[in-house]
CSV table of C-alpha atoms in Angstrom, one decimal:
chain,number,residue,atom,x,y,z
A,9,UNK,CA,19.5,2.0,120.7
A,10,UNK,CA,17.6,5.4,120.0
A,11,UNK,CA,13.9,5.3,118.7
A,12,UNK,CA,11.3,7.2,116.9
A,13,UNK,CA,7.6,7.1,117.0
A,14,UNK,CA,5.6,8.3,114.1
A,15,UNK,CA,2.0,8.8,115.7
A,16,UNK,CA,0.4,9.1,118.9
A,17,UNK,CA,-2.3,6.6,118.9
A,18,UNK,CA,-3.9,4.7,121.7
A,19,UNK,CA,-2.0,2.3,121.5
A,20,UNK,CA,1.2,4.1,121.7
A,21,UNK,CA,-0.1,5.8,124.7
A,22,UNK,CA,-1.2,2.5,126.8
A,23,UNK,CA,1.3,-0.2,125.1
A,24,UNK,CA,4.3,0.6,123.2
A,25,UNK,CA,5.9,3.9,124.8
A,26,UNK,CA,5.4,2.5,128.4
A,27,UNK,CA,7.2,-0.9,127.2
A,28,UNK,CA,10.1,1.2,125.8
A,29,UNK,CA,10.6,3.6,128.4
A,30,UNK,CA,11.1,-0.3,130.3
A,31,UNK,CA,13.4,-1.5,128.4
A,32,UNK,CA,17.0,-1.2,128.9
A,33,UNK,CA,18.5,-1.0,125.9
A,34,UNK,CA,16.4,2.4,124.5
A,35,UNK,CA,17.9,5.1,125.6
A,36,UNK,CA,15.4,7.9,123.5
A,37,UNK,CA,11.7,7.6,122.5
A,38,UNK,CA,11.4,10.6,120.0
A,39,UNK,CA,7.6,10.7,119.5
A,40,UNK,CA,6.6,13.3,115.7
A,41,UNK,CA,2.5,13.6,115.5
A,42,UNK,CA,-0.1,16.0,113.6
A,43,UNK,CA,-1.9,16.7,116.0
A,44,UNK,CA,0.2,17.6,119.1
A,45,UNK,CA,1.2,15.4,122.2
A,46,UNK,CA,0.4,16.3,126.2
A,47,UNK,CA,3.5,15.8,127.5
A,48,UNK,CA,1.1,14.8,131.1
A,49,UNK,CA,0.4,11.5,129.0
A,50,UNK,CA,4.5,10.3,128.6
A,51,UNK,CA,5.6,8.9,131.8
A,52,UNK,CA,7.5,10.4,133.9
A,53,UNK,CA,10.9,8.5,132.6
A,54,UNK,CA,10.3,9.3,128.6
A,55,UNK,CA,14.0,10.7,127.1
A,56,UNK,CA,13.4,12.8,124.1
A,57,UNK,CA,12.2,14.8,121.9
A,58,UNK,CA,8.6,16.3,120.0
A,59,UNK,CA,8.0,17.0,116.2
A,60,UNK,CA,4.9,18.1,114.6
A,61,UNK,CA,6.2,16.7,111.4
A,62,UNK,CA,7.0,13.6,110.0
A,63,UNK,CA,9.2,14.6,107.4
A,64,UNK,CA,11.4,16.5,109.9
A,65,UNK,CA,11.0,13.8,112.4
A,66,UNK,CA,12.8,11.6,110.1
A,67,UNK,CA,15.0,13.9,108.7
A,68,UNK,CA,16.2,15.2,112.2
A,69,UNK,CA,16.2,12.1,114.7
A,70,UNK,CA,19.2,10.0,115.5
A,71,UNK,CA,16.3,6.7,116.2
A,72,UNK,CA,18.3,3.8,114.2
A,73,UNK,CA,14.5,2.7,114.3
A,74,UNK,CA,10.9,3.7,113.9
A,75,UNK,CA,7.6,2.8,114.9
A,76,UNK,CA,5.1,3.4,113.1
A,77,UNK,CA,1.5,3.5,114.7
A,78,UNK,CA,-0.8,5.9,112.0
A,79,UNK,CA,-4.3,5.0,110.5
A,80,UNK,CA,-3.7,1.9,107.6
A,81,UNK,CA,-3.8,3.5,104.7
A,82,UNK,CA,-0.3,5.8,106.0
A,83,UNK,CA,1.7,3.1,106.1
A,84,UNK,CA,2.9,2.1,103.1
A,85,UNK,CA,4.3,5.9,102.5
A,86,UNK,CA,5.9,7.3,105.8
A,87,UNK,CA,7.3,3.1,106.1
A,88,UNK,CA,9.0,3.8,102.9
A,89,UNK,CA,10.0,7.6,103.9
A,90,UNK,CA,11.6,6.0,106.5
A,91,UNK,CA,13.5,3.4,105.1
A,92,UNK,CA,14.7,5.5,102.5
A,93,UNK,CA,16.8,7.2,105.6
A,94,UNK,CA,17.8,4.0,106.2
A,95,UNK,CA,15.9,2.9,109.4
A,96,UNK,CA,15.1,0.4,111.0
A,97,UNK,CA,10.6,0.1,110.9
A,98,UNK,CA,8.4,-1.9,112.9
A,99,UNK,CA,4.5,-0.9,111.4
A,100,UNK,CA,1.2,-1.6,113.9
A,101,UNK,CA,-0.7,-4.5,111.6
A,102,UNK,CA,-1.7,-4.2,109.5
A,103,UNK,CA,1.1,-3.1,108.6
A,104,UNK,CA,0.6,-2.6,104.7
A,105,UNK,CA,-2.4,-3.2,102.8
A,106,UNK,CA,-2.0,-6.0,100.6
A,107,UNK,CA,1.1,-9.0,99.9
A,108,UNK,CA,2.2,-6.5,96.5
A,109,UNK,CA,3.4,-3.5,99.1
A,110,UNK,CA,5.2,-5.8,101.4
A,111,UNK,CA,6.6,-7.6,99.5
A,112,UNK,CA,7.9,-4.0,97.4
A,113,UNK,CA,8.7,-3.0,101.0
A,114,UNK,CA,11.0,-5.9,101.9
A,115,UNK,CA,12.3,-5.5,98.6
A,116,UNK,CA,13.8,-2.3,99.6
A,117,UNK,CA,14.5,-2.5,102.8
A,118,UNK,CA,16.9,-6.2,101.9
A,119,UNK,CA,18.9,-3.7,99.3
A,120,UNK,CA,18.8,-0.7,101.7
A,121,UNK,CA,20.1,-3.7,105.0
A,122,UNK,CA,17.1,-2.8,107.3
A,123,UNK,CA,15.0,-4.3,109.2
A,124,UNK,CA,11.0,-4.1,108.2
A,125,UNK,CA,8.5,-5.9,110.7
A,126,UNK,CA,4.9,-6.0,111.6
A,127,UNK,CA,3.9,-5.6,115.4
A,128,UNK,CA,1.9,-8.3,115.9
A,129,UNK,CA,2.9,-9.5,119.4
A,130,UNK,CA,0.2,-11.4,121.1
A,131,UNK,CA,2.2,-14.9,119.9
A,132,UNK,CA,5.3,-13.1,121.9
A,133,UNK,CA,3.7,-14.5,125.2
A,134,UNK,CA,4.9,-17.7,126.9
A,135,UNK,CA,1.2,-19.0,127.6
A,136,UNK,CA,1.3,-20.1,123.4
A,137,UNK,CA,4.9,-22.0,124.8
A,138,UNK,CA,3.1,-23.3,126.7
A,139,UNK,CA,0.0,-24.7,124.6
A,140,UNK,CA,2.0,-25.8,122.0
A,141,UNK,CA,4.7,-27.6,124.5
A,142,UNK,CA,1.6,-30.1,125.4
A,143,UNK,CA,2.2,-31.6,122.0
A,144,UNK,CA,3.8,-35.2,120.9
A,145,UNK,CA,3.7,-38.4,119.4
A,146,UNK,CA,0.4,-39.0,120.4
A,147,UNK,CA,-1.4,-35.8,120.8
A,148,UNK,CA,-1.4,-33.0,118.7
A,149,UNK,CA,-3.8,-30.1,118.1
A,150,UNK,CA,-5.9,-30.5,114.4
A,151,UNK,CA,-8.0,-27.8,114.9
A,152,UNK,CA,-8.4,-24.3,116.2
A,153,UNK,CA,-11.2,-22.1,116.8
A,154,UNK,CA,-11.0,-18.3,117.6
A,155,UNK,CA,-13.9,-16.0,118.6
A,156,UNK,CA,-12.1,-12.1,118.8
A,157,UNK,CA,-15.4,-9.6,118.3
A,158,UNK,CA,-16.6,-6.2,120.4
A,159,UNK,CA,-18.7,-3.2,120.5
A,160,UNK,CA,-18.3,-0.9,117.4
A,161,UNK,CA,-15.8,1.6,117.2
A,162,UNK,CA,-17.1,5.6,118.2
A,163,UNK,CA,-18.2,7.1,114.4
A,164,UNK,CA,-15.1,8.8,113.6
A,165,UNK,CA,-12.6,6.0,114.0
A,166,UNK,CA,-10.5,5.5,110.8
A,167,UNK,CA,-11.8,1.5,110.8
A,168,UNK,CA,-15.0,2.0,109.9
A,169,UNK,CA,-14.0,3.9,106.6
A,170,UNK,CA,-12.8,1.8,103.9
A,171,UNK,CA,-10.8,4.5,102.5
A,172,UNK,CA,-8.3,4.7,105.4
A,173,UNK,CA,-7.7,1.3,105.7
A,174,UNK,CA,-10.4,0.7,107.8
A,175,UNK,CA,-12.8,-2.6,107.5
A,176,UNK,CA,-12.8,-5.8,110.6
A,177,UNK,CA,-10.5,-8.1,107.9
A,178,UNK,CA,-7.8,-5.7,108.1
A,179,UNK,CA,-8.0,-4.9,111.2
A,180,UNK,CA,-8.5,-8.2,113.0
A,181,UNK,CA,-7.2,-10.3,109.6
A,182,UNK,CA,-3.7,-10.3,111.3
A,183,UNK,CA,-5.2,-12.1,114.2
A,184,UNK,CA,-6.5,-14.6,112.4
A,185,UNK,CA,-3.1,-15.0,110.0
A,186,UNK,CA,-0.8,-14.8,112.9
A,187,UNK,CA,-3.0,-18.1,114.5
A,188,UNK,CA,-3.0,-19.9,112.0
A,189,UNK,CA,0.7,-19.3,111.4
A,190,UNK,CA,1.5,-20.7,114.9
A,191,UNK,CA,-0.9,-23.8,115.3
A,192,UNK,CA,-0.1,-25.0,111.7
A,193,UNK,CA,3.2,-24.9,110.0
A,194,UNK,CA,2.3,-24.6,105.9
A,195,UNK,CA,0.1,-22.0,104.6
A,196,UNK,CA,-3.8,-22.2,104.0
A,197,UNK,CA,-4.7,-24.9,101.1
A,198,UNK,CA,-8.0,-23.1,101.1
A,199,UNK,CA,-9.9,-20.3,103.0
A,200,UNK,CA,-13.0,-18.9,102.6
A,201,UNK,CA,-13.8,-15.8,104.6
A,202,UNK,CA,-18.0,-14.5,105.3
A,203,UNK,CA,-18.9,-10.9,105.9
A,204,UNK,CA,-21.4,-11.1,108.2
A,205,UNK,CA,-22.2,-7.2,108.6
A,206,UNK,CA,-21.6,-4.1,107.6
A,207,UNK,CA,-21.3,-0.6,108.4
A,208,UNK,CA,-24.7,1.0,107.9
A,209,UNK,CA,-23.3,4.2,106.8
A,210,UNK,CA,-19.9,3.6,105.4
A,211,UNK,CA,-20.6,-0.4,103.9
A,212,UNK,CA,-17.3,-1.3,105.3
A,213,UNK,CA,-17.0,-4.5,106.6
A,214,UNK,CA,-17.0,-4.6,110.5
A,215,UNK,CA,-17.6,-8.7,111.1
A,216,UNK,CA,-16.3,-11.7,109.3
A,217,UNK,CA,-16.0,-16.0,109.9
A,218,UNK,CA,-13.2,-17.4,108.3
A,219,UNK,CA,-12.9,-21.4,108.4
A,220,UNK,CA,-9.0,-22.4,106.8
A,221,UNK,CA,-7.4,-25.6,105.5
A,222,UNK,CA,-4.1,-26.8,106.0
A,223,UNK,CA,-2.1,-29.7,103.8
A,224,UNK,CA,-1.7,-31.5,106.7
A,225,UNK,CA,-5.4,-31.5,107.9
A,226,UNK,CA,-5.4,-29.5,110.0
A,227,UNK,CA,-8.3,-26.3,110.2
A,228,UNK,CA,-8.4,-22.7,111.8
A,229,UNK,CA,-12.3,-21.2,112.6
A,230,UNK,CA,-12.7,-18.0,113.0
A,231,UNK,CA,-14.4,-15.5,113.7
A,232,UNK,CA,-14.2,-11.5,114.6
A,233,UNK,CA,-16.1,-8.3,114.1
A,234,UNK,CA,-15.9,-4.8,116.0
A,235,UNK,CA,-20.1,-5.5,116.3
A,236,UNK,CA,-20.8,-7.8,119.8
A,237,UNK,CA,-20.4,-8.2,123.5
A,238,UNK,CA,-16.5,-8.8,123.6
A,239,UNK,CA,-15.5,-12.0,123.5
A,240,UNK,CA,-12.0,-13.4,123.1
A,241,UNK,CA,-11.4,-16.9,123.0
A,242,UNK,CA,-9.5,-19.2,121.8
A,243,UNK,CA,-9.7,-23.5,121.4
A,244,UNK,CA,-7.5,-25.1,120.1
A,245,UNK,CA,-7.8,-29.3,120.4
A,246,UNK,CA,-7.2,-32.9,118.3
A,247,UNK,CA,-6.1,-36.6,118.9
A,248,UNK,CA,-5.7,-37.1,122.8
A,249,UNK,CA,-6.3,-32.8,123.8
A,250,UNK,CA,-7.9,-30.1,123.5
A,251,UNK,CA,-7.3,-26.9,125.6
A,252,UNK,CA,-9.7,-23.6,126.3
A,253,UNK,CA,-8.0,-19.6,127.0
A,254,UNK,CA,-9.7,-16.6,127.1
A,255,UNK,CA,-8.3,-13.0,127.2
A,256,UNK,CA,-5.5,-14.9,123.8
A,257,UNK,CA,-5.2,-11.5,122.0
A,258,UNK,CA,-5.2,-9.2,124.4
A,259,UNK,CA,-3.7,-10.6,127.5
A,260,UNK,CA,-3.3,-7.7,130.1
A,261,UNK,CA,0.1,-7.7,130.9
A,262,UNK,CA,0.0,-8.8,134.9
A,263,UNK,CA,-2.3,-12.0,133.9
A,264,UNK,CA,-1.7,-14.8,134.8
A,265,UNK,CA,-3.8,-16.3,132.3
A,266,UNK,CA,-5.3,-19.4,133.2
A,267,UNK,CA,-5.6,-22.4,130.9
A,268,UNK,CA,-8.0,-24.9,130.6
A,269,UNK,CA,-6.4,-28.4,129.5
A,270,UNK,CA,-8.3,-32.1,128.8
A,271,UNK,CA,-5.4,-35.0,127.6
A,272,UNK,CA,-6.1,-38.6,128.1
A,273,UNK,CA,-9.2,-37.7,128.9
A,274,UNK,CA,-8.0,-36.0,132.8
A,275,UNK,CA,-8.8,-32.2,133.0
A,276,UNK,CA,-6.5,-29.9,134.9
A,277,UNK,CA,-6.2,-26.2,134.8
A,278,UNK,CA,-2.7,-24.4,134.8
A,279,UNK,CA,-1.6,-20.8,134.8
A,280,UNK,CA,0.6,-18.9,132.1
A,281,UNK,CA,3.4,-16.2,133.7
A,282,UNK,CA,2.4,-13.0,133.3
A,283,UNK,CA,3.9,-10.9,130.4
A,284,UNK,CA,3.8,-7.7,128.6
A,285,UNK,CA,3.8,-9.0,125.2
A,286,UNK,CA,5.0,-5.4,123.5
A,287,UNK,CA,8.8,-5.7,126.1
A,288,UNK,CA,9.1,-9.0,124.9
A,289,UNK,CA,8.7,-7.7,121.2
A,290,UNK,CA,10.5,-5.1,121.5
A,291,UNK,CA,12.9,-6.9,122.8
A,292,UNK,CA,13.5,-9.9,120.4
A,293,UNK,CA,13.1,-7.5,117.5
A,294,UNK,CA,16.2,-4.8,118.7
A,295,UNK,CA,18.2,-8.0,119.6
A,296,UNK,CA,17.6,-9.3,115.8
A,297,UNK,CA,18.2,-5.5,114.9
A,298,UNK,CA,21.8,-5.6,116.8
A,299,UNK,CA,22.9,-9.3,115.6
A,300,UNK,CA,21.8,-7.9,112.4
A,301,UNK,CA,19.6,-11.3,112.0
A,302,UNK,CA,15.9,-10.2,111.5
A,303,UNK,CA,14.7,-12.8,108.6
A,304,UNK,CA,12.4,-14.3,111.3
A,305,UNK,CA,10.5,-11.3,111.4
A,306,UNK,CA,10.6,-10.9,107.6
A,307,UNK,CA,9.4,-13.9,106.7
A,308,UNK,CA,6.6,-14.0,109.9
A,309,UNK,CA,5.1,-10.5,108.2
A,310,UNK,CA,5.4,-12.3,104.3
A,311,UNK,CA,3.6,-14.9,105.6
A,312,UNK,CA,0.8,-13.2,107.3
A,313,UNK,CA,0.8,-10.5,104.4
A,314,UNK,CA,0.0,-14.1,102.0
A,315,UNK,CA,-2.7,-14.8,104.7
A,316,UNK,CA,-4.5,-11.5,104.5
A,317,UNK,CA,-4.2,-11.0,100.4
A,318,UNK,CA,-5.8,-15.3,100.5
A,319,UNK,CA,-8.6,-14.4,103.1
A,320,UNK,CA,-9.5,-11.2,101.3
A,321,UNK,CA,-9.5,-12.8,97.7
A,322,UNK,CA,-11.6,-15.7,99.0
A,323,UNK,CA,-14.8,-13.1,100.3
A,324,UNK,CA,-18.5,-14.1,99.7
A,325,UNK,CA,-21.1,-11.6,100.6
A,326,UNK,CA,-23.2,-12.5,103.5
């Protein structure tokens, strides 16, 4: 499959492009960037064309699948343009800025019979298969707590500017949404979200805390931001079981991640196999496209967008 990437972001350079190059099912990777592409940053085995204009790339590239990695405020415009060219589309998270926009573009994708998906990849790691597989009739997860926070972005980073789709709620809200989707089968019955800090100049929110309750009695608490020292941890627990894991959201592809488990009052430690979540995600998405069945991707995108909308509507100030 030929792929076109719109935007040459850091995540494209570090993770997306290397993953796509390693996939045997990908033949060519065209790249469009308004700021130019340094060929020295491209993998030696890369094959494709370079464009300096997104519209020209969409018209001229033979790619069947478009990956969009632009500032958040541009996602909707260029995703719609790609869909109208009858190309399948995957968008960096947050894919779109509202549930209404998500529904609108999913409707367009359905009418044109193409796939639209959001690139949430952390939950593709087999470590979550391991953790969720520990549940049984006597032990299940009813409480989940996560913390994902890190130092501030550079002053010029778009995530510091609300008009560009910045802010912690949009940047980190997808992690909260996908975590709750992983551990709880239903949408939350209630969400409370508190803004913990704001940028001193742009006033965009830079940290938030969330508490979500679920119809089955479960609850999820999360603390997110870009205003602290680095932390990336997940804890899940309930009757007869508890687990703790670091690097849950950004597990390096070569890391055999440690999982600390307490079950039936016995403590053990296991390791998850190393995995490149971007490779695993793209392989799954391409398989779905080739099989002409991408309902799971559309459902996940819609469910996470609904969670984020509910999150935004529940915000209270610090």
